[in-house]
mmCIF file of C-alpha atoms in Angstrom:
data_model
loop_
_atom_site.group_PDB
_atom_site.id
_atom_site.type_symbol
_atom_site.label_atom_id
_atom_site.label_comp_id
_atom_site.label_asym_id
_atom_site.label_seq_id
_atom_site.Cartn_x
_atom_site.Cartn_y
_atom_site.Cartn_z
ATOM 1 C CA MET G 1 -14.798 -31.167 -9.801
ATOM 2 C CA SER G 2 -15.577 -31.508 -13.476
ATOM 3 C CA ASP G 3 -14.164 -29.315 -16.223
ATOM 4 C CA SER G 4 -17.643 -28.035 -17.010
ATOM 5 C CA LEU G 5 -18.006 -26.581 -13.493
ATOM 6 C CA ALA G 6 -14.421 -25.398 -12.971
ATOM 7 C CA THR G 7 -14.356 -22.970 -15.893
ATOM 8 C CA PRO G 8 -17.455 -20.955 -14.846
ATOM 9 C CA LEU G 9 -16.213 -20.905 -11.243
ATOM 10 C CA PHE G 10 -12.872 -19.624 -12.521
ATOM 11 C CA TYR G 11 -14.580 -16.700 -14.262
ATOM 12 C CA VAL G 12 -16.687 -15.963 -11.187
ATOM 13 C CA THR G 13 -13.509 -15.909 -9.106
ATOM 14 C CA LEU G 14 -11.861 -13.547 -11.600
ATOM 15 C CA ALA G 15 -14.900 -11.278 -11.393
ATOM 16 C CA LEU G 16 -14.610 -11.341 -7.591
ATOM 17 C CA LEU G 17 -10.927 -10.401 -7.868
ATOM 18 C CA VAL G 18 -11.765 -7.416 -10.058
ATOM 19 C CA ALA G 19 -14.571 -6.325 -7.724
ATOM 20 C CA PHE G 20 -12.286 -6.763 -4.721
ATOM 21 C CA LEU G 21 -9.573 -4.654 -6.339
ATOM 22 C CA ALA G 22 -12.076 -1.932 -7.228
ATOM 23 C CA LEU G 23 -13.457 -1.863 -3.680
ATOM 24 C CA TRP G 24 -9.950 -1.768 -2.203
ATOM 25 C CA THR G 25 -9.022 1.130 -4.485
ATOM 26 C CA VAL G 26 -12.084 3.128 -3.416
ATOM 27 C CA ILE G 27 -11.459 2.476 0.292
ATOM 28 C CA HIS G 28 -7.760 3.260 -0.065
ATOM 29 C CA GLN G 29 -8.449 6.545 -1.861
ATOM 30 C CA ARG G 30 -10.982 7.520 0.798
ATOM 31 C CA LEU G 31 -8.460 6.800 3.548
ATOM 32 C CA MET G 32 -5.819 8.849 1.768
ATOM 33 C CA THR G 33 -8.211 11.773 1.456
ATOM 34 C CA GLU G 34 -9.472 11.555 5.038
ATOM 35 C CA ARG G 35 -5.972 11.341 6.485
ATOM 36 C CA GLY G 36 -4.736 14.353 4.514
ATOM 37 C CA TRP G 37 -2.293 12.534 2.255
ATOM 38 C CA THR G 38 -3.872 13.815 -0.987
ATOM 39 C CA GLU G 39 -3.704 17.348 0.400
ATOM 40 C CA TRP G 40 -0.006 16.841 1.105
ATOM 41 C CA CYS G 41 0.530 15.545 -2.458
ATOM 42 C CA ARG G 42 -0.995 18.735 -3.865
ATOM 43 C CA THR G 43 1.313 20.780 -1.634
ATOM 44 C CA ALA G 44 4.330 18.749 -2.728
ATOM 45 C CA GLU G 45 3.560 19.258 -6.426
ATOM 46 C CA ALA G 46 4.481 22.914 -6.064
ATOM 47 C CA LEU G 47 7.914 22.077 -4.655
ATOM 48 C CA PRO G 48 11.023 21.485 -6.731
ATOM 49 C CA TRP G 49 12.066 17.878 -7.148
ATOM 50 C CA ARG G 50 15.156 18.328 -4.966
ATOM 51 C CA ASP G 51 13.053 19.590 -2.037
ATOM 52 C CA ARG G 52 10.582 16.715 -2.368
ATOM 53 C CA TRP G 53 13.453 14.253 -2.356
ATOM 54 C CA GLU G 54 14.946 15.864 0.756
ATOM 55 C CA LEU G 55 11.578 15.711 2.551
ATOM 56 C CA CYS G 56 11.111 12.066 1.614
ATOM 57 C CA ARG G 57 14.585 11.085 2.800
ATOM 58 C CA ALA G 58 14.242 12.989 6.056
ATOM 59 C CA THR G 59 10.910 11.348 6.799
ATOM 60 C CA LEU G 60 12.108 7.830 6.012
ATOM 61 C CA GLN G 61 15.347 8.263 7.962
ATOM 62 C CA GLY G 62 13.727 10.010 10.929
ATOM 63 C CA ARG G 63 15.945 13.064 10.897
ATOM 64 C CA ALA G 64 15.738 16.814 10.520
ATOM 65 C CA VAL G 65 15.855 18.333 7.054
ATOM 66 C CA SER G 66 19.045 20.107 6.024
ATOM 67 C CA GLU G 67 17.306 23.390 5.187
ATOM 68 C CA PRO G 68 15.289 25.179 7.902
ATOM 69 C CA ARG G 69 12.739 26.462 5.365
ATOM 70 C CA LEU G 70 11.617 22.847 4.792
ATOM 71 C CA ALA G 71 11.125 21.989 8.480
ATOM 72 C CA ALA G 72 7.404 22.808 8.581
ATOM 73 C CA LEU G 73 6.817 20.813 5.405
ATOM 74 C CA ALA G 74 8.727 17.849 6.832
ATOM 75 C CA VAL G 75 6.526 17.887 9.922
ATOM 76 C CA GLN G 76 3.415 18.099 7.764
ATOM 77 C CA ARG G 77 4.550 15.208 5.544
ATOM 78 C CA ALA G 78 5.471 12.989 8.489
ATOM 79 C CA GLU G 79 2.159 13.678 10.260
ATOM 80 C CA ARG G 80 0.112 12.917 7.146
ATOM 81 C CA CYS G 81 2.054 9.744 6.415
ATOM 82 C CA HIS G 82 1.760 8.665 10.042
ATOM 83 C CA ALA G 83 -2.028 9.195 9.983
ATOM 84 C CA TRP G 84 -2.425 7.370 6.687
ATOM 85 C CA MET G 85 -0.449 4.365 7.942
ATOM 86 C CA ASP G 86 -2.485 4.264 11.150
ATOM 87 C CA GLY G 87 -5.657 4.045 9.064
ATOM 88 C CA CYS G 88 -4.304 1.209 6.942
ATOM 89 C CA ILE G 89 -2.524 -1.076 9.386
ATOM 90 C CA ARG G 90 -4.134 -0.656 12.764
ATOM 91 C CA PRO G 91 -5.332 -3.926 14.306
ATOM 92 C CA GLY G 92 -8.839 -4.774 13.167
ATOM 93 C CA SER G 93 -8.551 -2.721 9.993
ATOM 94 C CA ALA G 94 -9.930 -4.393 6.878
ATOM 95 C CA MET G 95 -7.060 -2.881 4.895
ATOM 96 C CA ARG G 96 -4.558 -4.776 7.022
ATOM 97 C CA TRP G 97 -5.857 -8.141 5.825
ATOM 98 C CA TYR G 98 -6.306 -7.176 2.192
ATOM 99 C CA PRO G 99 -3.172 -9.037 0.970
ATOM 100 C CA LEU G 100 -4.302 -12.272 2.605
ATOM 101 C CA TRP G 101 -7.786 -12.025 1.090
ATOM 102 C CA PHE G 102 -6.332 -11.164 -2.294
ATOM 103 C CA ALA G 103 -3.851 -14.062 -2.148
ATOM 104 C CA SER G 104 -6.680 -16.449 -1.219
ATOM 105 C CA LEU G 105 -8.757 -15.357 -4.197
ATOM 106 C CA CYS G 106 -5.718 -15.629 -6.488
ATOM 107 C CA LEU G 107 -5.009 -19.146 -5.250
ATOM 108 C CA LEU G 108 -8.624 -20.121 -5.819
ATOM 109 C CA ALA G 109 -8.540 -18.705 -9.348
ATOM 110 C CA LEU G 110 -5.280 -20.486 -10.119
ATOM 111 C CA PHE G 111 -6.617 -23.765 -8.717
ATOM 112 C CA LEU G 112 -9.815 -23.493 -10.753
ATOM 113 C CA ALA G 113 -7.840 -22.608 -13.872
ATOM 114 C CA LEU G 114 -5.675 -25.690 -13.400
ATOM 115 C CA ILE G 115 -8.713 -27.920 -12.957
ATOM 116 C CA GLY G 116 -10.559 -26.384 -15.881
ATOM 117 C CA GLY G 117 -7.531 -26.504 -18.163
ATOM 118 C CA THR G 118 -7.648 -22.767 -18.865
ATOM 119 C CA ALA G 119 -4.194 -22.036 -17.405
ATOM 120 C CA ASP G 120 -1.116 -22.260 -19.576
ATOM 121 C CA TRP G 121 2.552 -21.639 -18.758
ATOM 122 C CA PHE G 122 2.043 -17.864 -18.658
ATOM 123 C CA GLY G 123 -1.074 -18.179 -16.489
ATOM 124 C CA HIS G 124 0.794 -20.267 -13.933
ATOM 125 C CA ARG G 125 3.548 -17.669 -13.700
ATOM 126 C CA VAL G 126 1.166 -14.723 -13.420
ATOM 127 C CA GLY G 127 -0.961 -16.508 -10.818
ATOM 128 C CA GLY G 128 2.112 -17.423 -8.812
ATOM 129 C CA ALA G 129 3.408 -13.854 -9.000
ATOM 130 C CA LEU G 130 0.070 -12.460 -7.792
ATOM 131 C CA VAL G 131 -0.068 -14.871 -4.873
ATOM 132 C CA GLY G 132 3.580 -14.260 -3.976
ATOM 133 C CA GLY G 133 3.198 -10.500 -4.203
ATOM 134 C CA ALA G 134 0.083 -10.477 -2.074
ATOM 135 C CA LEU G 135 1.615 -12.703 0.581
ATOM 136 C CA GLY G 136 4.851 -10.730 0.402
ATOM 137 C CA ALA G 137 2.895 -7.602 1.295
ATOM 138 C CA LEU G 138 2.067 -9.226 4.636
ATOM 139 C CA LEU G 139 5.789 -9.349 5.391
ATOM 140 C CA THR G 140 6.002 -5.550 5.233
ATOM 141 C CA TYR G 141 3.787 -4.964 8.269
ATOM 142 C CA PRO G 142 6.599 -5.374 10.821
ATOM 143 C CA TRP G 143 8.468 -2.610 8.972
ATOM 144 C CA TYR G 144 5.582 -0.206 9.526
ATOM 145 C CA ALA G 145 6.362 -0.043 13.246
ATOM 146 C CA LEU G 146 9.913 1.013 12.402
ATOM 147 C CA LEU G 147 8.651 3.583 9.895
ATOM 148 C CA ARG G 148 6.196 5.016 12.411
ATOM 149 C CA LYS G 149 9.042 5.496 14.916
ATOM 150 C CA ARG G 150 11.169 7.203 12.283
ATOM 151 C CA MET G 151 8.322 9.502 11.307
ATOM 152 C CA GLN G 152 7.834 10.474 14.924
ATOM 153 C CA ARG G 153 11.572 11.198 15.206
ATOM 154 C CA CYS G 154 11.325 13.339 12.074
ATOM 155 C CA ILE G 155 8.428 15.288 13.572
ATOM 156 C CA ASP G 156 10.327 15.835 16.834
ATOM 157 C CA ALA G 157 13.577 16.776 15.070
ATOM 158 C CA ASN G 158 11.934 19.327 12.790
ATOM 159 C CA ARG G 159 9.901 21.049 15.467
#
């Protein structure tokens, strides 16, 4: 591929990355709203920091909260988080494959930048970090099953 073609393709790929990120943000925000997570965030804003921290720890550890007055809020938080995760990582969900698509576009942009001569030392590092971060996000999916179990334990313990 010649330098004259690689540079315009690089900019097209960058434009696709920006459009992809914007679309992902819109879909992600819609999922958060539909699943009740934004409603929970508004509820949590009214709580003191210490209570929010306790609710977060109880949900992540799958245990009952230490104060009975927070039990209903812990159940609500765990249910909302559970629903949001189900919308993002269920098999067949477009959101589940987002990191792979993003990493592919980043690799294409980095490759085109190398061919076109538009990448310098900093560009190589940023491109590598984007690809690594996107692919690293795929490694978190097995942890979601563990988190879902802990959230269910939190719901059961606080009821």
